Coordinates of C-alpha atoms and ligand atoms in Angstrom, one line a residue:
M22 CA -28.0 -9.3 -15.9
S23 CA -29.0 -5.8 -14.8
E24 CA -29.8 -6.6 -11.2
G25 CA -26.7 -6.4 -8.9
K26 CA -27.7 -9.5 -7.0
F27 CA -27.1 -11.7 -10.0
L28 CA -23.6 -10.3 -10.6
H29 CA -20.6 -11.5 -8.9
E30 CA -17.5 -9.5 -8.1
L31 CA -14.4 -11.6 -8.8
V32 CA -11.2 -12.2 -6.9
G33 CA -8.7 -14.7 -8.1
S34 CA -5.8 -16.8 -7.0
M35 CA -3.0 -17.2 -9.5
S36 CA -0.7 -20.1 -8.7
Q37 CA 0.8 -23.1 -10.3
G38 CA 0.2 -26.6 -8.9
A39 CA -1.9 -25.5 -6.0
A40 CA -5.0 -27.5 -6.9
G41 CA -7.5 -27.8 -4.0
N42 CA -6.1 -24.6 -2.4
P43 CA -7.9 -24.5 1.0
T44 CA -7.8 -20.7 1.0
V45 CA -10.7 -20.8 -1.5
A46 CA -13.0 -22.3 1.2
M47 CA -11.9 -19.7 3.7
I48 CA -12.4 -16.6 1.5
E49 CA -15.7 -17.8 0.0
A50 CA -16.9 -18.6 3.6
A51 CA -16.3 -14.9 4.4
F52 CA -18.1 -13.7 1.3
A53 CA -21.1 -15.9 2.0
H54 CA -21.2 -15.0 5.7
H55 CA -21.3 -11.3 5.0
G56 CA -23.9 -11.7 2.1
L57 CA -21.4 -10.6 -0.5
H58 CA -22.1 -11.8 -4.1
W59 CA -18.4 -12.3 -4.7
R60 CA -16.5 -15.3 -5.9
Y61 CA -12.8 -16.3 -5.2
V62 CA -11.6 -18.3 -8.2
N63 CA -8.5 -20.5 -8.2
M64 CA -6.6 -20.2 -11.5
E65 CA -3.7 -22.3 -12.7
V66 CA -1.3 -19.8 -14.4
T67 CA 2.1 -20.7 -15.9
P68 CA 5.0 -18.3 -15.6
E69 CA 4.9 -17.7 -19.4
D70 CA 1.2 -16.7 -19.2
L71 CA 1.4 -14.5 -16.1
G72 CA 1.4 -11.1 -17.8
T73 CA -1.5 -12.1 -20.1
A74 CA -3.4 -13.4 -17.0
V75 CA -2.9 -10.2 -15.1
R76 CA -4.0 -8.1 -18.0
G77 CA -7.0 -10.4 -18.5
A78 CA -8.0 -10.1 -14.8
K79 CA -7.9 -6.4 -15.1
A80 CA -9.9 -6.3 -18.3
M81 CA -12.5 -8.6 -16.8
G82 CA -13.0 -6.3 -13.8
F83 CA -11.4 -8.6 -11.1
R84 CA -11.2 -6.7 -7.7
G85 CA -7.8 -8.3 -7.2
F86 CA -6.1 -11.7 -6.7
N87 CA -3.7 -13.6 -4.5
C88 CA -0.6 -15.0 -6.1
S89 CA 1.7 -17.6 -4.8
L90 CA 4.8 -19.4 -5.9
P91 CA 6.3 -19.1 -8.5
H92 CA 4.7 -15.7 -9.2
K93 CA 5.4 -13.6 -6.1
V94 CA 8.3 -11.7 -7.6
T95 CA 7.7 -12.0 -11.3
V96 CA 4.2 -10.5 -11.0
I97 CA 5.7 -7.1 -10.0
P98 CA 6.5 -5.8 -13.5
H99 CA 2.9 -6.5 -14.5
L100 CA 1.4 -4.3 -11.8
D101 CA 0.8 -0.5 -11.5
G102 CA 2.4 0.0 -8.1
L103 CA 3.4 -1.5 -4.8
G104 CA 2.4 -1.1 -1.2
E105 CA 5.1 -0.1 1.4
S106 CA 6.1 -3.5 2.7
A107 CA 5.8 -5.2 -0.7
A108 CA 8.2 -2.6 -2.1
V109 CA 10.7 -3.2 0.7
M110 CA 10.6 -7.0 0.4
G111 CA 10.2 -7.2 -3.4
A112 CA 7.5 -9.8 -3.2
V113 CA 3.7 -9.6 -3.7
N114 CA 1.1 -12.2 -2.6
C115 CA -2.0 -10.0 -2.9
V116 CA -3.0 -7.6 -5.7
V117 CA -5.7 -5.0 -5.0
R118 CA -7.6 -2.9 -7.6
R119 CA -7.5 0.7 -6.5
G120 CA -9.3 2.8 -9.1
D121 CA -8.0 1.6 -12.4
K122 CA -4.7 0.4 -10.9
F123 CA -3.6 -3.0 -9.8
I124 CA -1.4 -2.5 -6.6
G125 CA 0.7 -5.2 -5.2
E126 CA 0.7 -5.9 -1.4
N127 CA 2.1 -8.5 0.8
T128 CA -0.2 -9.9 3.4
D129 CA 2.0 -12.8 4.7
G130 CA 3.9 -10.6 7.1
K131 CA 0.8 -8.5 8.0
G132 CA -1.1 -11.7 8.8
F133 CA 1.7 -12.8 11.0
L134 CA 1.8 -9.5 12.8
K135 CA -1.9 -9.5 13.5
S136 CA -1.5 -12.9 15.2
L137 CA 1.6 -11.8 17.1
E138 CA -0.2 -8.7 18.4
T139 CA -2.7 -10.8 20.2
E140 CA 0.2 -11.6 22.6
I141 CA 2.7 -8.8 22.3
D142 CA 3.4 -5.4 20.7
P143 CA 6.7 -5.9 18.7
K144 CA 7.6 -2.3 19.0
G145 CA 11.0 -2.0 20.9
K146 CA 11.3 -5.8 21.2
S147 CA 14.2 -8.1 20.5
V148 CA 13.5 -11.0 18.1
V149 CA 15.1 -14.2 17.0
L150 CA 13.8 -15.4 13.6
F151 CA 14.7 -18.8 12.2
G152 CA 14.7 -18.8 8.3
A153 CA 15.4 -16.4 5.5
G154 CA 13.0 -17.6 2.8
G155 CA 9.8 -15.8 1.5
A156 CA 7.8 -16.2 4.8
A157 CA 10.7 -15.1 7.0
R158 CA 11.5 -12.1 4.7
A159 CA 7.8 -11.0 4.9
I160 CA 7.8 -11.3 8.7
A161 CA 11.1 -9.6 9.2
V162 CA 10.1 -6.6 7.1
E163 CA 6.8 -6.1 8.9
L164 CA 8.5 -6.4 12.2
G165 CA 11.0 -3.7 11.1
L166 CA 8.2 -1.5 9.9
A167 CA 6.4 -2.0 13.3
G168 CA 9.4 -0.7 15.2
T169 CA 11.2 -3.9 16.4
R170 CA 14.4 -2.9 18.2
Q171 CA 16.7 -5.8 17.2
I172 CA 16.4 -8.9 15.1
T173 CA 18.7 -11.9 14.7
I174 CA 18.2 -14.1 11.7
V175 CA 19.2 -17.7 12.1
N176 CA 19.5 -19.6 8.8
R177 CA 21.0 -22.7 7.4
S178 CA 22.4 -21.0 4.3
E179 CA 24.6 -18.0 4.8
T180 CA 23.9 -16.5 1.4
R181 CA 20.1 -16.2 1.9
G182 CA 20.6 -15.2 5.6
A183 CA 23.0 -12.4 4.7
E184 CA 20.8 -11.1 1.9
L185 CA 17.9 -10.7 4.3
V186 CA 20.1 -9.1 7.0
G187 CA 21.4 -6.7 4.3
L188 CA 17.9 -5.8 3.3
L189 CA 16.8 -5.1 6.9
R190 CA 19.9 -2.9 7.5
D191 CA 19.8 -1.0 4.2
K192 CA 16.1 -0.4 3.7
L193 CA 14.8 -0.3 7.2
K194 CA 18.0 0.8 9.2
L195 CA 17.2 -2.1 11.5
D196 CA 19.7 -3.5 14.0
A197 CA 19.9 -6.9 12.3
S198 CA 22.5 -9.7 12.7
L199 CA 23.0 -13.2 11.3
A200 CA 23.7 -16.5 12.9
V201 CA 24.4 -19.3 10.5
G202 CA 23.1 -22.7 11.5
N203 CA 25.9 -24.6 13.2
G204 CA 24.5 -26.9 15.9
D205 CA 21.6 -26.1 18.2
Y206 CA 21.1 -22.3 18.5
A207 CA 20.8 -21.0 22.1
I208 CA 18.3 -18.1 22.3
P209 CA 20.1 -15.1 24.0
A210 CA 18.8 -14.0 27.3
G211 CA 16.6 -10.9 27.0
T212 CA 15.0 -12.1 23.7
D213 CA 11.3 -11.3 23.7
I214 CA 10.0 -13.1 20.6
V215 CA 11.2 -16.3 18.9
I216 CA 9.8 -17.3 15.5
N217 CA 10.1 -20.3 13.3
G218 CA 9.9 -18.9 9.7
T219 CA 11.4 -22.0 8.1
S220 CA 9.5 -24.9 6.5
I221 CA 10.7 -27.3 9.2
G222 CA 7.7 -29.1 10.7
L223 CA 5.4 -28.8 7.7
Y224 CA 3.5 -32.1 7.5
A225 CA 6.2 -33.4 9.9
P226 CA 5.1 -33.3 13.5
E227 CA 8.4 -34.8 14.8
A228 CA 10.7 -32.5 12.8
R229 CA 12.8 -30.3 15.1
L230 CA 14.4 -26.9 14.6
A231 CA 18.2 -26.7 15.4
L232 CA 17.3 -24.9 18.7
D233 CA 18.5 -25.4 22.2
V234 CA 15.0 -25.7 23.8
N235 CA 16.5 -25.2 27.3
S236 CA 17.3 -21.6 26.3
L237 CA 13.6 -20.8 25.9
Q238 CA 12.5 -18.8 28.9
P239 CA 9.0 -18.5 30.5
G240 CA 7.2 -15.4 29.2
M241 CA 8.9 -15.4 25.8
V242 CA 6.4 -15.3 22.9
V243 CA 7.0 -18.1 20.5
A244 CA 5.4 -18.3 17.0
D245 CA 5.4 -20.7 14.2
V246 CA 4.6 -20.2 10.5
I247 CA 3.8 -23.9 10.1
F248 CA 0.0 -24.4 9.9
N249 CA -0.2 -28.2 9.4
P250 CA 0.1 -29.7 12.0
V251 CA -1.4 -26.7 13.8
R252 CA 0.5 -27.7 17.0
T253 CA 4.2 -28.3 16.1
R254 CA 6.9 -29.8 18.1
F255 CA 8.5 -26.3 18.4
L256 CA 5.3 -24.9 19.9
D257 CA 4.9 -27.9 22.3
D258 CA 8.5 -27.5 23.5
A259 CA 8.0 -23.8 24.0
A260 CA 4.6 -24.2 25.8
A261 CA 6.2 -26.8 28.1
R262 CA 8.8 -24.1 29.1
G263 CA 6.2 -21.5 30.0
C264 CA 6.4 -19.6 26.7
R265 CA 3.3 -18.1 25.1
A266 CA 2.7 -20.0 21.8
I267 CA 1.1 -18.7 18.6
D268 CA 0.3 -21.2 15.7
G269 CA 0.7 -20.7 12.0
L270 CA -3.0 -21.3 11.3
G271 CA -3.7 -17.9 12.8
M272 CA -1.2 -16.3 10.4
L273 CA -2.9 -18.0 7.4
V274 CA -6.4 -16.9 8.5
N275 CA -5.1 -13.3 9.2
Q276 CA -3.5 -12.9 5.8
G277 CA -6.9 -14.0 4.4
I278 CA -8.6 -11.4 6.5
V279 CA -6.3 -8.6 5.4
G280 CA -6.9 -9.7 1.7
V281 CA -10.7 -9.6 2.2
Q282 CA -10.3 -6.2 3.9
Y283 CA -8.2 -4.9 1.0
W284 CA -10.6 -6.2 -1.7
T285 CA -14.0 -5.4 -0.1
G286 CA -13.3 -2.7 2.5
L287 CA -15.1 -5.0 5.0
T288 CA -13.6 -6.6 8.2
P289 CA -14.6 -10.2 7.9
D290 CA -15.5 -12.6 10.8
A291 CA -12.3 -14.3 11.8
E292 CA -13.9 -17.3 13.4
V293 CA -16.0 -18.1 10.3
M294 CA -12.8 -18.0 8.2
R295 CA -10.7 -20.0 10.7
K296 CA -13.4 -22.8 10.9
A297 CA -13.7 -22.9 7.1
L298 CA -10.0 -23.1 6.6
A299 CA -9.5 -25.8 9.3
S300 CA -12.3 -27.9 7.9
A301 CA -10.9 -27.6 4.3
M302 CA -7.5 -28.6 5.6
G303 CA -8.8 -31.4 7.8
V304 CA -7.1 -30.1 10.9
Ligands
NDP415 P1 11.2 -20.9 1.4 O1 11.6 -22.2 0.6 O2 11.4 -19.6 0.7 O3 12.2 -20.9 2.7 C1 12.4 -22.0 3.5 C2 13.3 -21.6 4.7 O4 13.4 -22.8 5.5 C3 14.7 -21.2 4.4 O5 15.2 -20.3 5.3 C4 15.4 -22.5 4.5 O6 16.8 -22.4 4.7 C5 14.8 -23.2 5.7 N1 14.9 -24.6 5.7 C6 14.1 -25.5 4.9 N2 14.5 -26.8 5.2 C7 15.5 -26.7 6.2 C8 16.2 -27.7 6.9 N3 16.0 -29.0 6.7 N4 17.1 -27.2 7.8 C9 17.3 -25.9 8.0 N5 16.6 -24.9 7.4 C10 15.7 -25.3 6.5 O7 9.8 -21.1 2.0 P2 8.8 -20.0 2.5 O8 9.6 -19.0 3.3 O9 7.9 -19.5 1.4 O10 7.9 -20.9 3.5 C11 8.4 -21.3 4.7 C12 7.2 -22.0 5.5 O11 6.3 -21.0 5.8 C13 6.5 -23.1 4.6 O12 6.3 -24.2 5.4 C14 5.1 -22.4 4.3 O13 4.1 -23.4 4.2 C15 5.0 -21.5 5.6 N6 4.1 -20.4 5.3 C16 3.1 -20.2 6.2 C17 2.2 -19.1 6.0 C18 1.1 -18.9 7.0 O14 0.2 -18.1 6.7 N7 1.1 -19.6 8.1 C19 2.4 -18.2 4.9 C20 3.5 -18.4 4.1 C21 4.4 -19.5 4.3 P3 17.9 -22.1 3.5 O15 17.8 -20.7 3.2 O16 19.2 -22.6 4.1 O17 17.4 -23.0 2.4

């Protein structure tokens, strides 16, 4: 095993109950396309074994790993440090070996931002964001760090919504406000970007957000975190009103791209990754 070409660098994915994770196909397609002898390995890890698994990955020389629910917050005490946005949001989905340290990053919001920036620079813009769960939190923090002027969080539960607004105000000094779901929400005039950060629409093409679609104006940028179906009812409604629509598959591909960049230092081919992911998901 002395020749490098027979050795594989390892990156993992620690999750529970995510068998058949299509991200594996996407990341391994990038490694193969760029001639990297790397492997991305899906690992079922229980909450009780998380610390042992992280120490094991470090001992075995893993270059890093993704982690998904239920490990995004509980992994933090097992790491050596956090990147800027992961520290603000208090959640990690991507761990990167830097020297002998495992550093926690969050690529969900960064992946979203990369997609958004194909249509609009969020700096100085006004945003309405539906949702206050993990994805919405990641997106809101990255938008804040990118210089968004104002953000309104629209959420069903007041507690979670208020928690996110408090975080944005306290940690990022952002002009943030909360609208608690009460009938169809009308997007205020002057809004530049409207985002669905809820799970409404996942595997449910007919599901609809509590949104007054007539308040969507031509030229607004409208983005969805939902990646299956790729084209949601929300995006169709928005496109029909002249908005520029961004799907959630792009966010998923981009968070994979950011991860591969972190682990390998290489900028992978986005099209290769998108095709592999879409094919693994059957969309
Ligand atoms: P969470 O469970 O943390 O949050 C779910 C959010 O959706 C909450 O704001 C919740 O409101 C809201 N919600 C759920 N059901 C309803 C409903 N019936 N009516 C009103 N609001 C509702 O999930 P995540 O934030 O982790 O994920 C959200 C979605 O984002 C998922 O579908 C996930 O697949 C997708 N995602 C996509 C990514 C991508 O790369 N494209 C990356 C990460 C996630 P409440 O607080 O009131 O419960």
